[in-house]
Short mmCIF file of C-alpha atoms in Angstrom, two decimals:
data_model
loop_
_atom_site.label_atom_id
_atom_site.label_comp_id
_atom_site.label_asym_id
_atom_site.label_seq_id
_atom_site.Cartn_x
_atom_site.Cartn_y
_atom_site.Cartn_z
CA UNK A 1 30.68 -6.15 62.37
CA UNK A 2 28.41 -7.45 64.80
CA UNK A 3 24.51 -8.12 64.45
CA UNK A 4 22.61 -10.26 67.71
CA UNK A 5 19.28 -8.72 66.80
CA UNK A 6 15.99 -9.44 64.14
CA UNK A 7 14.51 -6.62 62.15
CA UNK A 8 11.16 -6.86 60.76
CA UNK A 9 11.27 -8.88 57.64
CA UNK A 10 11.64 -7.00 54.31
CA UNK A 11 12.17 -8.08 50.49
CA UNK A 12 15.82 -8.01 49.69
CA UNK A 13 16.95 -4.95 47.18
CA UNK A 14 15.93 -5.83 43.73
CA UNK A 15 19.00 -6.08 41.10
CA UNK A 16 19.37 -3.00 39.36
CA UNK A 17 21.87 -1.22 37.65
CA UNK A 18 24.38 1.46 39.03
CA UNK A 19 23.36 4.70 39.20
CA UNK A 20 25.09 6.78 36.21
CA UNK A 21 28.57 8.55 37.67
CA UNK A 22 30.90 10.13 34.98
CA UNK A 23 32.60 7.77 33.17
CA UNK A 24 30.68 5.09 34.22
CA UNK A 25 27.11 3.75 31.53
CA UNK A 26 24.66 1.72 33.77
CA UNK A 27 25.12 -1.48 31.23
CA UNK A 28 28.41 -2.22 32.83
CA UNK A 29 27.32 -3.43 35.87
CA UNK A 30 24.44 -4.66 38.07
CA UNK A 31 23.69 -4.21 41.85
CA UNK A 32 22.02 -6.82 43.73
CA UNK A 33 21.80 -9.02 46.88
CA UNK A 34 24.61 -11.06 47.85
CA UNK A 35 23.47 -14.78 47.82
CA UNK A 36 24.52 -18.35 48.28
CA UNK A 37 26.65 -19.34 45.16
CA UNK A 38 28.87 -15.78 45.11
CA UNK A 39 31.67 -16.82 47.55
CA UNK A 40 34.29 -18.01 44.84
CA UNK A 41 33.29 -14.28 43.54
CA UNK A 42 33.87 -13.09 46.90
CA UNK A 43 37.01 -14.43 48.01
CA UNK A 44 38.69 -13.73 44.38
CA UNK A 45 37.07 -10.11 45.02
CA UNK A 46 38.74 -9.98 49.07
CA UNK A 47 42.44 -11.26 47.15
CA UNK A 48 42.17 -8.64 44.89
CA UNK A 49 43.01 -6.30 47.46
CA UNK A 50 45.81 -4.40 48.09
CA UNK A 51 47.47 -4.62 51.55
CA UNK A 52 46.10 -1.33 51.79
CA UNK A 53 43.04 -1.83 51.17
CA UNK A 54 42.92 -4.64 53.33
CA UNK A 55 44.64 -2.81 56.19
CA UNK A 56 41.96 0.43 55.44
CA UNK A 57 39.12 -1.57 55.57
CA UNK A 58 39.75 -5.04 57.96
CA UNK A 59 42.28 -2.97 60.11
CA UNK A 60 44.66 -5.51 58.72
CA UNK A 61 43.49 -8.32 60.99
CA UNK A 62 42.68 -10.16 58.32
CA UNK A 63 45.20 -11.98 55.52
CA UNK A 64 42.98 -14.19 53.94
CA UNK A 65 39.46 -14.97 53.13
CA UNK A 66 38.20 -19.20 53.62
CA UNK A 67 35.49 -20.78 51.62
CA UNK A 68 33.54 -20.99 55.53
CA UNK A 69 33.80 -17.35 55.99
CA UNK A 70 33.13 -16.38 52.53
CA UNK A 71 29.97 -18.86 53.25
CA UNK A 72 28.76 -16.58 56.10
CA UNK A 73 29.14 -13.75 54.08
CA UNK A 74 27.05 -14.09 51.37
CA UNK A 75 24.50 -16.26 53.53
CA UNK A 76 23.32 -13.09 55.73
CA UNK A 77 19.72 -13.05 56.99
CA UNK A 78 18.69 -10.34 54.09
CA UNK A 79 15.39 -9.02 56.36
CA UNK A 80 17.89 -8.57 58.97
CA UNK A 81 20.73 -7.48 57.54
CA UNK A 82 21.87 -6.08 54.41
CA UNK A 83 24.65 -7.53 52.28
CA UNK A 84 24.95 -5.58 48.72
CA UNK A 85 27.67 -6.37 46.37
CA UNK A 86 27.99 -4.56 42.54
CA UNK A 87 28.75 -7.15 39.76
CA UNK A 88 29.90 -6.92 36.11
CA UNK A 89 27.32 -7.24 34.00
CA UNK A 90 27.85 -11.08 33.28
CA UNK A 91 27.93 -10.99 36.80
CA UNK A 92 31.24 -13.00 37.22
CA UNK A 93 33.25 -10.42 38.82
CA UNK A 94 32.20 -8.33 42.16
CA UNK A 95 33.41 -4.48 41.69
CA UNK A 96 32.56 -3.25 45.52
CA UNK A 97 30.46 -4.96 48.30
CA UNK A 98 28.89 -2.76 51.05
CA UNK A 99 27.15 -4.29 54.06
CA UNK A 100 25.25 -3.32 57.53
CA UNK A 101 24.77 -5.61 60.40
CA UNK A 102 22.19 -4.47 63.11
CA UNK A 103 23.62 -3.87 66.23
CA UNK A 104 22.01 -5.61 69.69
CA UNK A 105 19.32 -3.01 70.19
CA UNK A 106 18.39 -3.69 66.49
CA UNK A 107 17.32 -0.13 65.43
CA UNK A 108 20.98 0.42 64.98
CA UNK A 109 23.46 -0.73 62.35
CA UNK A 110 26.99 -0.84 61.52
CA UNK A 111 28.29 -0.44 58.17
CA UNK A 112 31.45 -0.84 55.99
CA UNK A 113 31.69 -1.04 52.21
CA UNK A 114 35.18 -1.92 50.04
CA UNK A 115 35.23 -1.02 45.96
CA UNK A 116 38.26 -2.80 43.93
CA UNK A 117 40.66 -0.41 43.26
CA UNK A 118 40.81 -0.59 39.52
CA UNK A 119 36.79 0.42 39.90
CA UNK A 120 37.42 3.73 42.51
CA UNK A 121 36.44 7.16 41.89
CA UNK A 122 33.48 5.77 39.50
CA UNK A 123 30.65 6.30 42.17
CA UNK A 124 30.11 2.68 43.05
CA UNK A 125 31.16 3.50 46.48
CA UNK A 126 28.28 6.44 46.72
CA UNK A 127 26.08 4.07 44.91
CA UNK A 128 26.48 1.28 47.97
CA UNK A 129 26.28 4.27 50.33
CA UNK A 130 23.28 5.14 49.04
CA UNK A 131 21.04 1.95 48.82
CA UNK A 132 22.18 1.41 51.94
CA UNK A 133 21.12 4.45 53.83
CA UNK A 134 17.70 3.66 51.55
CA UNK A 135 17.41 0.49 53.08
CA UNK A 136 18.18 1.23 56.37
CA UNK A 137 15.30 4.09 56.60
CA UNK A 138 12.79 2.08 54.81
CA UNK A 139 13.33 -0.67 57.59
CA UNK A 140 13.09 1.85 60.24
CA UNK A 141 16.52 2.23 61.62
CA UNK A 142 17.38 4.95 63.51
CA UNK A 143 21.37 5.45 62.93
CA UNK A 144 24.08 4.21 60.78
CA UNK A 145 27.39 3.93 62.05
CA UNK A 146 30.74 3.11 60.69
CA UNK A 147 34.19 3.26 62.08
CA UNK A 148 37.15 4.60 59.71
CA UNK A 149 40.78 4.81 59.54
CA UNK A 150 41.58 8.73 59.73
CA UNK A 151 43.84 7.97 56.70
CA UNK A 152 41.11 6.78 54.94
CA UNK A 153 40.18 10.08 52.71
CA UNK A 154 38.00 9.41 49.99
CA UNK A 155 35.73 6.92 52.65
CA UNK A 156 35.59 9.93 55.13
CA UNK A 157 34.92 12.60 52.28
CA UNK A 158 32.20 9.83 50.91
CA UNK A 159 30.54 9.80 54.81
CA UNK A 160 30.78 13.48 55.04
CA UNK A 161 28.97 14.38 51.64
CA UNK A 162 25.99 11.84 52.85
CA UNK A 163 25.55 13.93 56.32
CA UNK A 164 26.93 11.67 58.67
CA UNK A 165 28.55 13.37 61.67
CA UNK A 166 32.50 12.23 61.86
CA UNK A 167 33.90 12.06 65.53
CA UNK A 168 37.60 11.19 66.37
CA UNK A 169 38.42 8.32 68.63
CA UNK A 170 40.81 9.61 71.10
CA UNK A 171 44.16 7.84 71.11
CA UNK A 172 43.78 5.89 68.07
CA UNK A 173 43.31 6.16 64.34
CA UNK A 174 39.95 5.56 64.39
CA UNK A 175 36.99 8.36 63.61
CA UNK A 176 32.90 7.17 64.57
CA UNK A 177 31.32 8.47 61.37
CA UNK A 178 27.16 8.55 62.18
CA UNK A 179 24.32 8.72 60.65
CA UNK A 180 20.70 9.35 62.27
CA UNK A 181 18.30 8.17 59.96
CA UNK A 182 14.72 10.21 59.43
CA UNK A 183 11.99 8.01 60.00
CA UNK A 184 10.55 6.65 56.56
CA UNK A 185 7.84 9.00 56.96
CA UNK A 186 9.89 12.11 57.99
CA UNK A 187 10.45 14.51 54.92
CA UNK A 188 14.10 14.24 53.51
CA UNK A 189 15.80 17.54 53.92
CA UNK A 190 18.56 18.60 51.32
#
């Protein structure tokens, strides 16, 4: 993910608890802000990960997760960027980070979440998606972006059900999924 530009400062999402998914009460587990002090939480959360996972979500370029990148991970600019992670509720354990880094023009962002696959299919995923998107218009960006593995279902199916447009990449595995953001003014349509 790449991010060269500042965005006008903007308090950092507030913890709150999951929105309620079936199967899932809101006293489980808490979303907030990644912050200084969570990468032991998120490297155990990366080695959690199948090779699968890994390969869906890094492309497989990456086999391991060090204390220095873990570091710049959780150590994001927060009025700039947006690093999100959900936690248990004792807040030892991350369940599913989601992230978007503002691209050069900086009214343009790039985003990529990952949910621990003993948490999947519980709506954390949609939940990341969400305050995301919410961010991202309240800050004034214009589009979301992401790029996905055509393999990758149930993130393609989660992109498709939040409106954002899903173009192949020709030649490779690879699909642009979009999103043009209303301004935070602009009604919402449904």
């Amino acid at each position: 993910m790449r991010g060269l530009t500042r965005a006008r400062p903007v308090k950092s999402p507030a913890k709150q608890p999951t929105r309620r998914s079936p199967g899932t009460a809101d006293a489980l587990r808490r979303l907030r802000a990644l912050a200084p002090g969570d990468e032991s939480r998120l490297q155990e959360f990366f080695h959690s990960h199948t090779l699968d996972t890994i390969y869906e979500r890094y492309g497989g370029l990456v086999a391991t997760m060090t204390t220095e990148r873990a570091h710049e991970l959780v150590g994001v600019d927060q009025t700039r960027d947006c690093a999100l992670a959900i936690f248990s509720r004792d807040g030892r354990t991350i369940h599913a980070v989601g992230r978007y880094c503002l691209d050069a023009a900086g009214d343009t962002a790039e985003l990529a979440f990952v949910v621990r696959e003993n948490q999947r299919h519980q709506g954390l995923g949609t939940t990341l998606l969400q305050q995301l998107i919410g961010t991202a218009r309240n800050r004034g960006l214009k589009r979301l972006w992401a790029q996905v593995n055509t393999h990758n279902a149930a993130m393609l199916g989660i992109f498709r059900r939040h409106g954002f447009t899903i173009v192949p990449e020709p030649g490779i595995a690879l699909v642009n999924a979009t999103l043009v953001l209303p301004s935070p003014a602009s009604p919402v349509r449904s």
